[in-house]
Coordinates of C-alpha atoms and ligand atoms in Angstrom, one line a residue:
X1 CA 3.9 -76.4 -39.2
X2 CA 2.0 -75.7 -35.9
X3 CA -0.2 -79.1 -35.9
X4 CA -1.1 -80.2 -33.0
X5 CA -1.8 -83.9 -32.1
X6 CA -3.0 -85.3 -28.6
X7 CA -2.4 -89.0 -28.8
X8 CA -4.3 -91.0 -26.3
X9 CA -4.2 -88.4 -23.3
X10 CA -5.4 -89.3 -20.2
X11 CA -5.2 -87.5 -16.6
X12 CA -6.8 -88.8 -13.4
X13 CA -6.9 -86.5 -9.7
X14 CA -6.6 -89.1 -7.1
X15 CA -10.3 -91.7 -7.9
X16 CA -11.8 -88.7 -11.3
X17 CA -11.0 -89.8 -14.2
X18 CA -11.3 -85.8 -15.4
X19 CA -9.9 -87.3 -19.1
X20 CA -10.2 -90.5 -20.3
X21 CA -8.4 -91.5 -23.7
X22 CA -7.9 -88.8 -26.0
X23 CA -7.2 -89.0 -29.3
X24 CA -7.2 -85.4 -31.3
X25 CA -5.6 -83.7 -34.1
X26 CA -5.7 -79.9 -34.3
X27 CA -4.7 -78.8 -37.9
X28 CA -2.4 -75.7 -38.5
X29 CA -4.3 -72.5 -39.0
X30 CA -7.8 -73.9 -37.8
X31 CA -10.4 -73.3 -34.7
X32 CA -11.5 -76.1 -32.5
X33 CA -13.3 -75.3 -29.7
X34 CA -13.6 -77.6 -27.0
X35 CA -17.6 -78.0 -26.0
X36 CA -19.1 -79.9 -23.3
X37 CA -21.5 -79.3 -20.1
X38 CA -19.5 -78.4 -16.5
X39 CA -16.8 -80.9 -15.3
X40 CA -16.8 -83.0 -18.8
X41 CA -12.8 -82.3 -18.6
X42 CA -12.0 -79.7 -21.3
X43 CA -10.2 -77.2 -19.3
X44 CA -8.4 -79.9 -18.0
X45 CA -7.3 -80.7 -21.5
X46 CA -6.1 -77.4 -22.4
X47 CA -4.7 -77.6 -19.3
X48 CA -2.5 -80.0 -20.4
X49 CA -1.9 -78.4 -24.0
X50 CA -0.7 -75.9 -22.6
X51 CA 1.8 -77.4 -20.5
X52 CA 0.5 -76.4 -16.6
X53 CA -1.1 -80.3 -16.3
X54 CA 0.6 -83.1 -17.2
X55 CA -1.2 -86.0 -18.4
X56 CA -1.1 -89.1 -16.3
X57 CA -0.6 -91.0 -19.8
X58 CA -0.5 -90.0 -23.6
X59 CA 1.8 -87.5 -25.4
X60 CA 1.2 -84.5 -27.1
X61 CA 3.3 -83.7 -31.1
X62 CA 3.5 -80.0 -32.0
X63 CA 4.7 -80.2 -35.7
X64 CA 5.7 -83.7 -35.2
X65 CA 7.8 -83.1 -32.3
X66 CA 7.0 -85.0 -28.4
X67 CA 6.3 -81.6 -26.5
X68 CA 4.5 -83.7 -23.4
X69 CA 7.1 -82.9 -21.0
X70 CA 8.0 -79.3 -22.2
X71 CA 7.5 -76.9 -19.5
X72 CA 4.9 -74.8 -20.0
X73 CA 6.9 -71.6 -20.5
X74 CA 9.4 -73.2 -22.9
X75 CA 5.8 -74.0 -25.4
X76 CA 5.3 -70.5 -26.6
X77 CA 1.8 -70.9 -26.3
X78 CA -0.5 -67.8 -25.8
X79 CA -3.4 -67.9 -23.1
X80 CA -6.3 -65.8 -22.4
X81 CA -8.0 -66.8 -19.1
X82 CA -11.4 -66.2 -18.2
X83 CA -10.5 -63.7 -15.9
X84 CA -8.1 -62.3 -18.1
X85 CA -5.4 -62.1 -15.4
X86 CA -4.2 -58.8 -16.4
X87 CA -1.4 -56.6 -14.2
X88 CA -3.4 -54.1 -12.8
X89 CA -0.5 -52.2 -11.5
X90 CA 1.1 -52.1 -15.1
X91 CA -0.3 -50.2 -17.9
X92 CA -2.1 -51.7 -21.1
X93 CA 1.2 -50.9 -23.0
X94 CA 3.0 -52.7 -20.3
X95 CA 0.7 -55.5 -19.7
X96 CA 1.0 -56.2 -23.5
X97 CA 4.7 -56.0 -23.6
X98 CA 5.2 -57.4 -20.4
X99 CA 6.2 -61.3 -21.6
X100 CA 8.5 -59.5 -24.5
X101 CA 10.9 -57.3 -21.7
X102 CA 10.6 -60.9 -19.9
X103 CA 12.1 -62.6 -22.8
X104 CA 14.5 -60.0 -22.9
X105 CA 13.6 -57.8 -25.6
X106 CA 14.6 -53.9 -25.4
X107 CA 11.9 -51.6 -24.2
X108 CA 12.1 -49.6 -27.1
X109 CA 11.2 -52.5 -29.4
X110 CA 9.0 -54.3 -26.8
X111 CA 6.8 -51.4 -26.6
X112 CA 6.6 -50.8 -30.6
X113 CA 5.6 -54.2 -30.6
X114 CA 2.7 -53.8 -28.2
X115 CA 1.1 -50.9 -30.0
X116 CA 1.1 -52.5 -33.0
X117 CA -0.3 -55.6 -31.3
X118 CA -3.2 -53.0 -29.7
X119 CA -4.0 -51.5 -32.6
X120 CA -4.7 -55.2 -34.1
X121 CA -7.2 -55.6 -31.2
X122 CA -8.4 -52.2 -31.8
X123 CA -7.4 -50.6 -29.0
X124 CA -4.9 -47.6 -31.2
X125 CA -4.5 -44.7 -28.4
X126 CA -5.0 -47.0 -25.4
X127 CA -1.4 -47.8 -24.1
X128 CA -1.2 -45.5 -21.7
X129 CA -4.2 -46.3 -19.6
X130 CA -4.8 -47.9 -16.5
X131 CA -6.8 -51.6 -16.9
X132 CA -8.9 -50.6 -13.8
X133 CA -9.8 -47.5 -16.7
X134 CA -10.9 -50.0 -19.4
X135 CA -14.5 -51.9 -19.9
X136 CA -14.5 -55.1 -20.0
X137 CA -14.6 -55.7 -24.0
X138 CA -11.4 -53.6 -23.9
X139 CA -9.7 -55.5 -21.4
X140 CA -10.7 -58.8 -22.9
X141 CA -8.6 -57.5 -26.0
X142 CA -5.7 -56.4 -23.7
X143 CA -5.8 -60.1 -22.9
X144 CA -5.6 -61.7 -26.1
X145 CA -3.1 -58.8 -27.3
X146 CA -0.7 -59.7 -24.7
X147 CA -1.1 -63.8 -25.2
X148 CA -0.3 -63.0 -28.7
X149 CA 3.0 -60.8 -28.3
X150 CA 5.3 -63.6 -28.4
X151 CA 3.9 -64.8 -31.7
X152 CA 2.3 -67.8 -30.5
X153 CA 2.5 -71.3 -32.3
X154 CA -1.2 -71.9 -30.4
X155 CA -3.4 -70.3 -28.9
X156 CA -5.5 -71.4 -26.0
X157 CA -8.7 -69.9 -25.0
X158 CA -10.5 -71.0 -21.7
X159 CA -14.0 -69.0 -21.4
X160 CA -12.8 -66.4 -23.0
X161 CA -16.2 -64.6 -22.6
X162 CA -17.8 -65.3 -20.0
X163 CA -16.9 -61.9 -18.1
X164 CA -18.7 -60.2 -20.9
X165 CA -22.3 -59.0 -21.2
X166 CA -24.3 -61.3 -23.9
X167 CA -24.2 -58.3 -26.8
X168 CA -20.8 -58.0 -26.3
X169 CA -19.9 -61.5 -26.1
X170 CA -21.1 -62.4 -29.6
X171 CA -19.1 -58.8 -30.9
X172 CA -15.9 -60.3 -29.3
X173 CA -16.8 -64.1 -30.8
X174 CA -16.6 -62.6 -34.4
X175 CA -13.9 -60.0 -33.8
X176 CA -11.8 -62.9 -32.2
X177 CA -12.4 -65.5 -35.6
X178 CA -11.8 -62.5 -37.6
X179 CA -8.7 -62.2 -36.5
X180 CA -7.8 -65.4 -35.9
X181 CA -8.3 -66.0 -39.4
X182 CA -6.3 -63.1 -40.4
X183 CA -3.3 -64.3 -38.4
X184 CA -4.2 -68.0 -39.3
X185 CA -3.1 -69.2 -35.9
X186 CA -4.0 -72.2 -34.8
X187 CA -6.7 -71.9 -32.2
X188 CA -8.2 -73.9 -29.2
X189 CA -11.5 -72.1 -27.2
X190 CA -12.7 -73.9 -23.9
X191 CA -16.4 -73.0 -23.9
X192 CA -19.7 -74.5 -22.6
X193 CA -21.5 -72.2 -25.2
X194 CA -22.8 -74.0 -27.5
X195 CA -23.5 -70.5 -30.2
X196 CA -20.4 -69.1 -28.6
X197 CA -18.6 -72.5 -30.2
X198 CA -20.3 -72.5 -33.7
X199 CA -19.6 -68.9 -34.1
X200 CA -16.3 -69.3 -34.1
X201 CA -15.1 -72.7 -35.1
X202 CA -14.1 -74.8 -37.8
X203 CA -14.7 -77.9 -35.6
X204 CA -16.3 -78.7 -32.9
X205 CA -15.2 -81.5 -30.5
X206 CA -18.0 -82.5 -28.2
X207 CA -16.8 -83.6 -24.8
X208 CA -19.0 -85.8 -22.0
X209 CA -17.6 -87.2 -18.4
X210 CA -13.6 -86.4 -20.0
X211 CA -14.3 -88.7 -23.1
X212 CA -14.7 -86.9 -26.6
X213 CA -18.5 -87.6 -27.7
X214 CA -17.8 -86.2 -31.9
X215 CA -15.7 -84.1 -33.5
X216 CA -16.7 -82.2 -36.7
X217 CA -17.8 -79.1 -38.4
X218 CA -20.5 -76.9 -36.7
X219 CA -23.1 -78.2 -39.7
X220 CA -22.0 -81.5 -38.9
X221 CA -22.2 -81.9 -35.2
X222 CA -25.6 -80.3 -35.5
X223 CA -27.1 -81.6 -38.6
X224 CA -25.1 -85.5 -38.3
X225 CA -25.1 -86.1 -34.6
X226 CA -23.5 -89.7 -33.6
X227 CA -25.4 -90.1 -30.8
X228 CA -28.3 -89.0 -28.5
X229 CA -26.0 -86.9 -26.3
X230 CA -24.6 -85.1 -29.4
X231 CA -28.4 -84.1 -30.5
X232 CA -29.5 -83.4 -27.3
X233 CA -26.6 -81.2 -25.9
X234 CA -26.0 -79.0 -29.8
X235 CA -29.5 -77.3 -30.1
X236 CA -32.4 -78.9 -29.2
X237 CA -34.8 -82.2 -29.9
X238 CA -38.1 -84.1 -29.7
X239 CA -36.8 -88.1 -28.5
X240 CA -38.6 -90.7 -28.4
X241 CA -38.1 -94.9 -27.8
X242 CA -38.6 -97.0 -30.5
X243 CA -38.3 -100.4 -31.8
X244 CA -36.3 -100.8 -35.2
X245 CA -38.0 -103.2 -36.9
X246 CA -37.8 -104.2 -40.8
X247 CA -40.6 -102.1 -42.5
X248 CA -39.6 -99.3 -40.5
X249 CA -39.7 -97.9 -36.5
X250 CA -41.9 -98.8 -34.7
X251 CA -43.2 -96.7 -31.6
X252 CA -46.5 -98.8 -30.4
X253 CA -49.0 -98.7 -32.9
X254 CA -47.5 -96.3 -34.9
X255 CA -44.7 -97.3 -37.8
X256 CA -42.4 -94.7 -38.9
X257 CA -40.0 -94.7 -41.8
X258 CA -36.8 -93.3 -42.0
X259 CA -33.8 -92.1 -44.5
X260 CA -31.1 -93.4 -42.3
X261 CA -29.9 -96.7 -44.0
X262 CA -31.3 -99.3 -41.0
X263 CA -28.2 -100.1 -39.2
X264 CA -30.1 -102.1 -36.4
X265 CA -31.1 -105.6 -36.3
X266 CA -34.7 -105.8 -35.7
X267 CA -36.0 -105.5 -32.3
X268 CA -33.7 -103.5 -31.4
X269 CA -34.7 -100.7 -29.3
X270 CA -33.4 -97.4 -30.7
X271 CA -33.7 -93.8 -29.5
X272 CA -35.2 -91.8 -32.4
X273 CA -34.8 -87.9 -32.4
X274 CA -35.8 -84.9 -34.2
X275 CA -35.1 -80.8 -34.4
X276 CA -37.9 -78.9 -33.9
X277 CA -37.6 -77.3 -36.5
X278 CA -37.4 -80.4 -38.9
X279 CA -40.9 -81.1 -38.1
X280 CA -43.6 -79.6 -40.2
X281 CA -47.0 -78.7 -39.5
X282 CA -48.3 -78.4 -43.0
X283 CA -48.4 -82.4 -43.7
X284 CA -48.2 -82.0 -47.1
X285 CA -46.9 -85.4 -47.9
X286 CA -48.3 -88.5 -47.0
X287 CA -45.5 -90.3 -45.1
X288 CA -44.6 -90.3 -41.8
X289 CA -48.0 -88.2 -40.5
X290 CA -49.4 -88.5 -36.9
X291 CA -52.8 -86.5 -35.7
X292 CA -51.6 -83.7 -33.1
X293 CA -53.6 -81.7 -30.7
X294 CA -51.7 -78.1 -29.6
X295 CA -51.0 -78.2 -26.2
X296 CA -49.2 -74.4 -26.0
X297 CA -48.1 -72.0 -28.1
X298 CA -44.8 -69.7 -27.6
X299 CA -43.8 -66.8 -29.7
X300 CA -40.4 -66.1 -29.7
X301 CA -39.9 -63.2 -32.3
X302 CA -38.3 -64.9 -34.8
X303 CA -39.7 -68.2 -34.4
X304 CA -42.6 -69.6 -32.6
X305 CA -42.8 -72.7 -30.8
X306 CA -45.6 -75.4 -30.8
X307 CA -46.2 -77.5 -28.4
X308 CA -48.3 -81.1 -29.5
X309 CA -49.7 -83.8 -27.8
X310 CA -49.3 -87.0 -30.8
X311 CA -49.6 -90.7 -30.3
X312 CA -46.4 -91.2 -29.7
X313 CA -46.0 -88.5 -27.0
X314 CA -45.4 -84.7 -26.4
X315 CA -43.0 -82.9 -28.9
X316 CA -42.2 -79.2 -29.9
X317 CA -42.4 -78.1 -33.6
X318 CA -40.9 -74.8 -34.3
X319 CA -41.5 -72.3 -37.4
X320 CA -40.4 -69.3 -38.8
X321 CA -42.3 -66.3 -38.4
X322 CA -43.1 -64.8 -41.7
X323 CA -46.2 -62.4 -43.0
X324 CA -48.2 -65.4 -43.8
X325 CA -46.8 -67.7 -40.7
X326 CA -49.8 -70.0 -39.8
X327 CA -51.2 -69.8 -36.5
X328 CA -52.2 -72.1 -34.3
X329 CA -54.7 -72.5 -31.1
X330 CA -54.4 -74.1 -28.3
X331 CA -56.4 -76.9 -28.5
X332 CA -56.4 -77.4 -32.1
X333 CA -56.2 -80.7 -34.6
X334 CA -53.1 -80.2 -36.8
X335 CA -51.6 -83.0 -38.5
X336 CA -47.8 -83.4 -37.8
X337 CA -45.1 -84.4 -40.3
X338 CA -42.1 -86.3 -39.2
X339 CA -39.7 -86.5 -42.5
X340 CA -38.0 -89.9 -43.0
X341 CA -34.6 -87.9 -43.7
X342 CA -35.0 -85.8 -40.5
X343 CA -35.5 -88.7 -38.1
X344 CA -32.1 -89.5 -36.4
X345 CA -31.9 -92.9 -34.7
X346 CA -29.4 -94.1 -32.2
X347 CA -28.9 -97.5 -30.0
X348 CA -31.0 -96.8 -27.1
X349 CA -27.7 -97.9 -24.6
X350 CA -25.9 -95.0 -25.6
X351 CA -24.3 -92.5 -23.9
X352 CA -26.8 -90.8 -21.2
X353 CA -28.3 -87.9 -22.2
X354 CA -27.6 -84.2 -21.6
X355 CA -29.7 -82.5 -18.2
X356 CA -30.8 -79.3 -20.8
Ligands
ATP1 P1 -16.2 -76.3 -16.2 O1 -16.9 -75.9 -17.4 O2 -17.1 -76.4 -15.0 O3 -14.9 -75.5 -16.0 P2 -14.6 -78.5 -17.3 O4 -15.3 -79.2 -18.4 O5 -13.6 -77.5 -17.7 O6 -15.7 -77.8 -16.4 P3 -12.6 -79.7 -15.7 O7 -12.3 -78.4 -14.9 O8 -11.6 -80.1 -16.7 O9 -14.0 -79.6 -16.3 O10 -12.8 -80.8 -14.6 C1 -13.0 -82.2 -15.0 C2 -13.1 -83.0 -13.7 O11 -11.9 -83.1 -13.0 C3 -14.1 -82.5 -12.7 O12 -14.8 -83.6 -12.1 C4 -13.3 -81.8 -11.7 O13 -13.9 -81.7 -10.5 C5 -12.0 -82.6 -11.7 N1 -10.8 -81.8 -11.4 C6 -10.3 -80.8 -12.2 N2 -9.2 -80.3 -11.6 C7 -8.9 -81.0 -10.5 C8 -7.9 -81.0 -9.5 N3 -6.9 -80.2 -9.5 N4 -8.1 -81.9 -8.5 C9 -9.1 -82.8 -8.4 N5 -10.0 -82.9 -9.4 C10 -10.0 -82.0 -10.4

């Protein structure tokens, strides 16, 4: 019932072009949030979902229906703002029932209402308190309380963490898809957290300079990248330029083979990349091995980092730390394996790539 579909939406401030062209469907129930680095445009978009931008072109369907010139406050949309926005003069109770008196509901009711809304966000016992009395985890679920008194059809997210502390952030990220599951609203998060996004979402729509880069699962987006600004903005990646040729890729004197059906006329130069952690050290197999010397070595608890030096230029390989983990010296010989079925290769003229 509560689809939501953005059909070519556009919106320009005087000479930016903060969106350009975007085409999006947002299914009933699900969690897209809307990823990209500072300035690619995706507050701007919700801006305009949620009624307080209107696009220069494009319209926007909720349930079939042309919403684009609906006044925000007639689109019974919730919002949490980064900074929460909460009336500090009003109580919690109040602040949470505050858009039901509005609307012209009794106090009585309005206020049953809000504590059973606070004791969804856990917060039973709190009505009564100041927010200038609350931490910030606490307030965060005032916020989201309150955006979701009026029973929402959507609800719109922009950094809704980013006040928080890092430990309490990723508490809030599964408390927030836990019960946005539960209430099976439909669901859009602004963030430029990349874990903060595949915590919580059921797809992820990659945005760059206000165009939309992919959208897709979380496994998708990271493991089936479209482009190099895809693999180099979701986790990380060795690159490297490369020449697709017939028998394989070819990166000077070396010749690499890959899984991916070759989708590039030969000669063409390509941009190959690889996770880290696709990359193995214990060359096993034959195919795809280059000499490596260790350059540096980083131990980060869970996983340890390698740093190589290999003929076709510097890369990071990245391994679990077990009981029996290897290890490795600087300075040491250690065959690298590149699997064919881990190598992703995109047209060298696409899309710039991602400042880490
Ligand atoms: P951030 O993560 O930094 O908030 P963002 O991805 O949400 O960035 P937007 O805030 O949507 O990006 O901005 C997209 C572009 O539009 C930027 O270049 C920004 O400077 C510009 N922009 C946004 N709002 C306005 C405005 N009211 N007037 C002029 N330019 C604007």
């Amino acid at each position: 019932m509560a689809g939501l579909v953005l059909k070519d939406i556009a919106k320009t401030f005087g000479s930016v072009r903060a969106v350009e062209r975007v085409d999006l469907t947002f299914a009933e129930g699900e969690l897209t949030a809307l990823l990209g680095p500072s300035g690619c445009g995706k507050t701007t978009l919700l801006r305009m979902i949620a009624g307080l931008e209107e696009p220069s072109s494009g319209r926007i369907l909720l349930a079939g229906q042309d919403i684009t010139a609906r006044p925000a406050h007639r689109r019974k949309f919730g919002m949490v703002f980064q900074n929460f926005a909460l009336f500090p003069h009003l109580s919690v109770r109040e602040n949470v029932a505050y858009s039901l008196t509005i609307a012209g509901m009794g106090r009585a009711d309005a206020w049953a209402r809000a504590d059973g809304l606070l004791d969804l966000v856990q917060l039973q016992g709190f009505g009564d308190r100041r927010i200038g009395a609350l931490s910030g985890g606490q307030r965060q679920r005032v916020a989201i309380a309150r955006a979701l008194a009026q029973e929402p059809d959507v609800f719109l997210l922009d950094e809704p963490m980013s006040a928080l502390d890092a430990k309490l952030r990723e508490e809030m990220q599964v408390e927030l898809r836990l019960l946005q599951q539960r209430l099976g609203i439909t669901t859009i998060v602004v963030t430029h957290d990349q874990r903060e996004a595949m915590t919580m979402a059921d797809r992820i729509v990659v945005m760059s300079n206000g165009r939309v880069e992919q959208a897709g699962s979380p496994h998708d987006i990271y493991h089936r990248p479209v482009n190099a600004f895809v693999a180099d903005f979701i986790g990380r990646a060795n690159f490297f330029d490369a020449v697709a040729g017939p028998e394989g890729l070819r990166l000077g004197d070396v010749t690499l083979a890959t899984g991916q059906p070759p989708n590039f006329t030969a000669g063409r130069p390509v941009r190959i990349a690889i996770r880290p952690e696709m990359a193995a050290l214990d060359a096993a197999q034959a195919d795809n091995v280059l000499p490596a010397r260790v350059t540096f070595v980083r131990d980060l608890g869970p996983v340890r980092d390698i740093h190589l030096d290999t003929a076709i230029g510097p890369m990071i390989v990245e391994y679990a730390l077990g009981e029996d983990a290897p290890a490795y010296a600087v300075g040491q010989q250690v065959p690298v394996r590149l699997p064919p079925d881990a190598l992703h290769v995109f047209p060298a003229d696409a899309a710039p790539l991602a400042a880490e």
